[in-house]
């Protein structure tokens, strides 16, 4: 299953960011992703990136942006 999450922040490979509360709740509570789980993230400005959960949290999940897809 392909998981795609929208994030309004600037996306740069190898950057670590915190998702907003809505995206964090969806990733961690609805999808139940945990440390090391991956998904695709996009910001609507062209393209997607791989992303890996570093620290799950329903209020502000910490993720690492991976390669451009």
Short mmCIF file of N, CA and C in Angstrom, two decimals:
data_model
loop_
_atom_site.label_atom_id
_atom_site.label_comp_id
_atom_site.label_asym_id
_atom_site.label_seq_id
_atom_site.Cartn_x
_atom_site.Cartn_y
_atom_site.Cartn_z
N UNK A 1 0.84 -1.17 0.00
CA UNK A 1 0.00 0.00 0.00
C UNK A 1 0.89 1.25 0.00
N UNK A 2 0.60 2.16 -0.90
CA UNK A 2 1.35 3.41 -1.00
C UNK A 2 0.72 4.45 -0.08
N UNK A 3 1.50 4.97 0.84
CA UNK A 3 1.03 5.99 1.77
C UNK A 3 1.62 7.32 1.33
N UNK A 4 0.75 8.31 1.08
CA UNK A 4 1.17 9.65 0.69
C UNK A 4 0.62 10.65 1.70
N UNK A 5 1.50 11.50 2.22
CA UNK A 5 1.11 12.49 3.22
C UNK A 5 1.48 13.88 2.71
N UNK A 6 0.53 14.81 2.83
CA UNK A 6 0.79 16.20 2.45
C UNK A 6 1.45 16.94 3.61
N UNK A 7 2.42 17.78 3.27
CA UNK A 7 3.12 18.60 4.26
C UNK A 7 3.39 19.95 3.61
N UNK A 8 3.00 21.03 4.24
CA UNK A 8 3.17 22.36 3.64
C UNK A 8 4.59 22.90 3.74
N UNK A 9 5.44 22.23 4.48
CA UNK A 9 6.81 22.69 4.68
C UNK A 9 7.68 22.44 3.44
N UNK A 10 8.81 23.13 3.39
CA UNK A 10 9.78 22.89 2.33
C UNK A 10 10.40 21.52 2.57
N UNK A 11 10.53 20.74 1.49
CA UNK A 11 11.08 19.38 1.60
C UNK A 11 12.45 19.33 0.94
N UNK A 12 13.43 18.89 1.71
CA UNK A 12 14.81 18.81 1.24
C UNK A 12 15.36 17.46 1.66
N UNK A 13 15.97 16.72 0.72
CA UNK A 13 16.54 15.42 1.10
C UNK A 13 17.49 15.52 2.29
N UNK A 14 17.43 14.54 3.16
CA UNK A 14 18.24 14.41 4.38
C UNK A 14 17.87 15.38 5.50
N UNK A 15 16.85 16.20 5.29
CA UNK A 15 16.41 17.10 6.36
C UNK A 15 15.52 16.33 7.34
N UNK A 16 15.53 16.77 8.58
CA UNK A 16 14.64 16.22 9.60
C UNK A 16 13.64 17.30 9.95
N UNK A 17 12.35 16.94 9.91
CA UNK A 17 11.30 17.90 10.19
C UNK A 17 10.28 17.29 11.15
N UNK A 18 9.41 18.15 11.66
CA UNK A 18 8.31 17.72 12.51
C UNK A 18 7.02 17.99 11.75
N UNK A 19 6.17 16.99 11.64
CA UNK A 19 4.88 17.15 10.98
C UNK A 19 3.93 17.93 11.87
N UNK A 20 2.97 18.62 11.25
CA UNK A 20 1.97 19.33 12.04
C UNK A 20 1.06 18.32 12.74
N UNK A 21 0.21 18.80 13.62
CA UNK A 21 -0.61 17.92 14.45
C UNK A 21 -1.54 17.04 13.62
N UNK A 22 -2.14 17.58 12.58
CA UNK A 22 -3.07 16.80 11.76
C UNK A 22 -2.37 15.65 11.05
N UNK A 23 -1.25 15.96 10.39
CA UNK A 23 -0.49 14.93 9.68
C UNK A 23 0.09 13.92 10.66
N UNK A 24 0.57 14.39 11.80
CA UNK A 24 1.15 13.51 12.81
C UNK A 24 0.11 12.52 13.34
N UNK A 25 -1.08 13.02 13.63
CA UNK A 25 -2.14 12.15 14.13
C UNK A 25 -2.50 11.10 13.08
N UNK A 26 -2.56 11.50 11.82
CA UNK A 26 -2.89 10.55 10.76
C UNK A 26 -1.81 9.48 10.62
N UNK A 27 -0.56 9.90 10.62
CA UNK A 27 0.56 8.96 10.47
C UNK A 27 0.66 8.02 11.66
N UNK A 28 0.55 8.55 12.86
CA UNK A 28 0.81 7.75 14.06
C UNK A 28 -0.40 7.05 14.65
N UNK A 29 -1.58 7.65 14.56
CA UNK A 29 -2.77 7.04 15.16
C UNK A 29 -3.60 6.27 14.15
N UNK A 30 -3.86 6.87 12.99
CA UNK A 30 -4.70 6.21 12.00
C UNK A 30 -3.93 5.11 11.29
N UNK A 31 -2.75 5.45 10.76
CA UNK A 31 -1.95 4.47 10.02
C UNK A 31 -1.08 3.61 10.93
N UNK A 32 -0.88 4.05 12.14
CA UNK A 32 -0.08 3.34 13.15
C UNK A 32 1.35 3.06 12.69
N UNK A 33 1.96 4.07 12.05
CA UNK A 33 3.35 3.92 11.64
C UNK A 33 4.23 4.15 12.87
N UNK A 34 5.36 3.45 12.90
CA UNK A 34 6.28 3.56 14.02
C UNK A 34 7.69 3.86 13.54
N UNK A 35 8.62 3.82 14.44
CA UNK A 35 10.03 4.11 14.14
C UNK A 35 10.50 3.22 12.99
N UNK A 36 11.08 3.86 11.98
CA UNK A 36 11.64 3.14 10.83
C UNK A 36 10.67 2.89 9.70
N UNK A 37 9.38 3.11 9.94
CA UNK A 37 8.40 2.93 8.87
C UNK A 37 8.55 4.06 7.85
N UNK A 38 8.25 3.76 6.59
CA UNK A 38 8.42 4.73 5.52
C UNK A 38 7.10 5.04 4.83
N UNK A 39 7.07 6.20 4.21
CA UNK A 39 5.92 6.65 3.42
C UNK A 39 6.41 7.71 2.45
N UNK A 40 5.54 8.19 1.58
CA UNK A 40 5.88 9.26 0.66
C UNK A 40 5.29 10.56 1.19
N UNK A 41 6.03 11.65 1.02
CA UNK A 41 5.58 12.95 1.47
C UNK A 41 5.67 13.93 0.31
N UNK A 42 4.71 14.85 0.22
CA UNK A 42 4.72 15.84 -0.84
C UNK A 42 4.18 17.16 -0.30
N UNK A 43 4.55 18.27 -0.99
CA UNK A 43 4.08 19.58 -0.55
C UNK A 43 3.30 20.32 -1.63
N UNK A 44 2.99 19.66 -2.73
CA UNK A 44 2.21 20.28 -3.78
C UNK A 44 3.01 21.19 -4.70
N UNK A 45 4.32 21.19 -4.55
CA UNK A 45 5.17 22.04 -5.38
C UNK A 45 5.99 21.22 -6.37
N UNK A 46 5.54 20.00 -6.62
CA UNK A 46 6.21 19.16 -7.59
C UNK A 46 7.00 18.04 -6.96
N UNK A 47 6.61 16.83 -7.27
CA UNK A 47 7.36 15.66 -6.82
C UNK A 47 7.03 15.21 -5.41
N UNK A 48 7.60 14.07 -5.09
CA UNK A 48 7.44 13.45 -3.78
C UNK A 48 8.79 13.00 -3.27
N UNK A 49 8.86 12.77 -1.98
CA UNK A 49 10.07 12.29 -1.34
C UNK A 49 9.72 11.08 -0.48
N UNK A 50 10.70 10.22 -0.29
CA UNK A 50 10.54 9.17 0.69
C UNK A 50 10.68 9.83 2.06
N UNK A 51 10.03 9.29 3.06
CA UNK A 51 10.15 9.81 4.42
C UNK A 51 10.16 8.63 5.38
N UNK A 52 10.91 8.78 6.47
CA UNK A 52 11.04 7.73 7.48
C UNK A 52 10.70 8.32 8.84
N UNK A 53 9.91 7.59 9.59
CA UNK A 53 9.54 8.02 10.94
C UNK A 53 10.74 7.84 11.86
N UNK A 54 11.14 8.91 12.53
CA UNK A 54 12.23 8.86 13.52
C UNK A 54 11.64 8.69 14.91
N UNK A 55 10.63 9.52 15.22
CA UNK A 55 9.97 9.44 16.52
C UNK A 55 8.49 9.73 16.34
N UNK A 56 7.65 8.72 16.50
CA UNK A 56 6.21 8.94 16.33
C UNK A 56 5.63 9.74 17.49
N UNK A 57 4.68 10.60 17.16
CA UNK A 57 3.97 11.38 18.16
C UNK A 57 2.69 11.89 17.53
N UNK A 58 1.57 11.81 18.24
CA UNK A 58 0.32 12.24 17.65
C UNK A 58 0.23 13.77 17.53
N UNK A 59 1.11 14.48 18.22
CA UNK A 59 1.09 15.95 18.15
C UNK A 59 2.14 16.52 17.22
N UNK A 60 3.29 15.86 17.09
CA UNK A 60 4.37 16.40 16.26
C UNK A 60 5.38 15.30 15.94
N UNK A 61 5.06 14.46 14.98
CA UNK A 61 5.95 13.35 14.62
C UNK A 61 7.24 13.87 13.98
N UNK A 62 8.34 13.28 14.37
CA UNK A 62 9.67 13.63 13.85
C UNK A 62 9.99 12.68 12.70
N UNK A 63 10.28 13.23 11.52
CA UNK A 63 10.57 12.39 10.36
C UNK A 63 11.84 12.85 9.65
N UNK A 64 12.40 11.97 8.85
CA UNK A 64 13.56 12.31 8.03
C UNK A 64 13.15 12.20 6.57
N UNK A 65 13.45 13.24 5.81
CA UNK A 65 13.15 13.25 4.38
C UNK A 65 14.25 12.47 3.66
N UNK A 66 13.81 11.60 2.75
CA UNK A 66 14.75 10.80 1.99
C UNK A 66 14.89 11.29 0.56
N UNK A 67 15.07 10.37 -0.34
CA UNK A 67 15.33 10.68 -1.75
C UNK A 67 14.09 11.21 -2.45
N UNK A 68 14.34 12.06 -3.45
CA UNK A 68 13.29 12.56 -4.33
C UNK A 68 12.83 11.41 -5.18
N UNK A 69 11.53 11.28 -5.37
CA UNK A 69 10.99 10.17 -6.17
C UNK A 69 10.48 10.71 -7.47
#
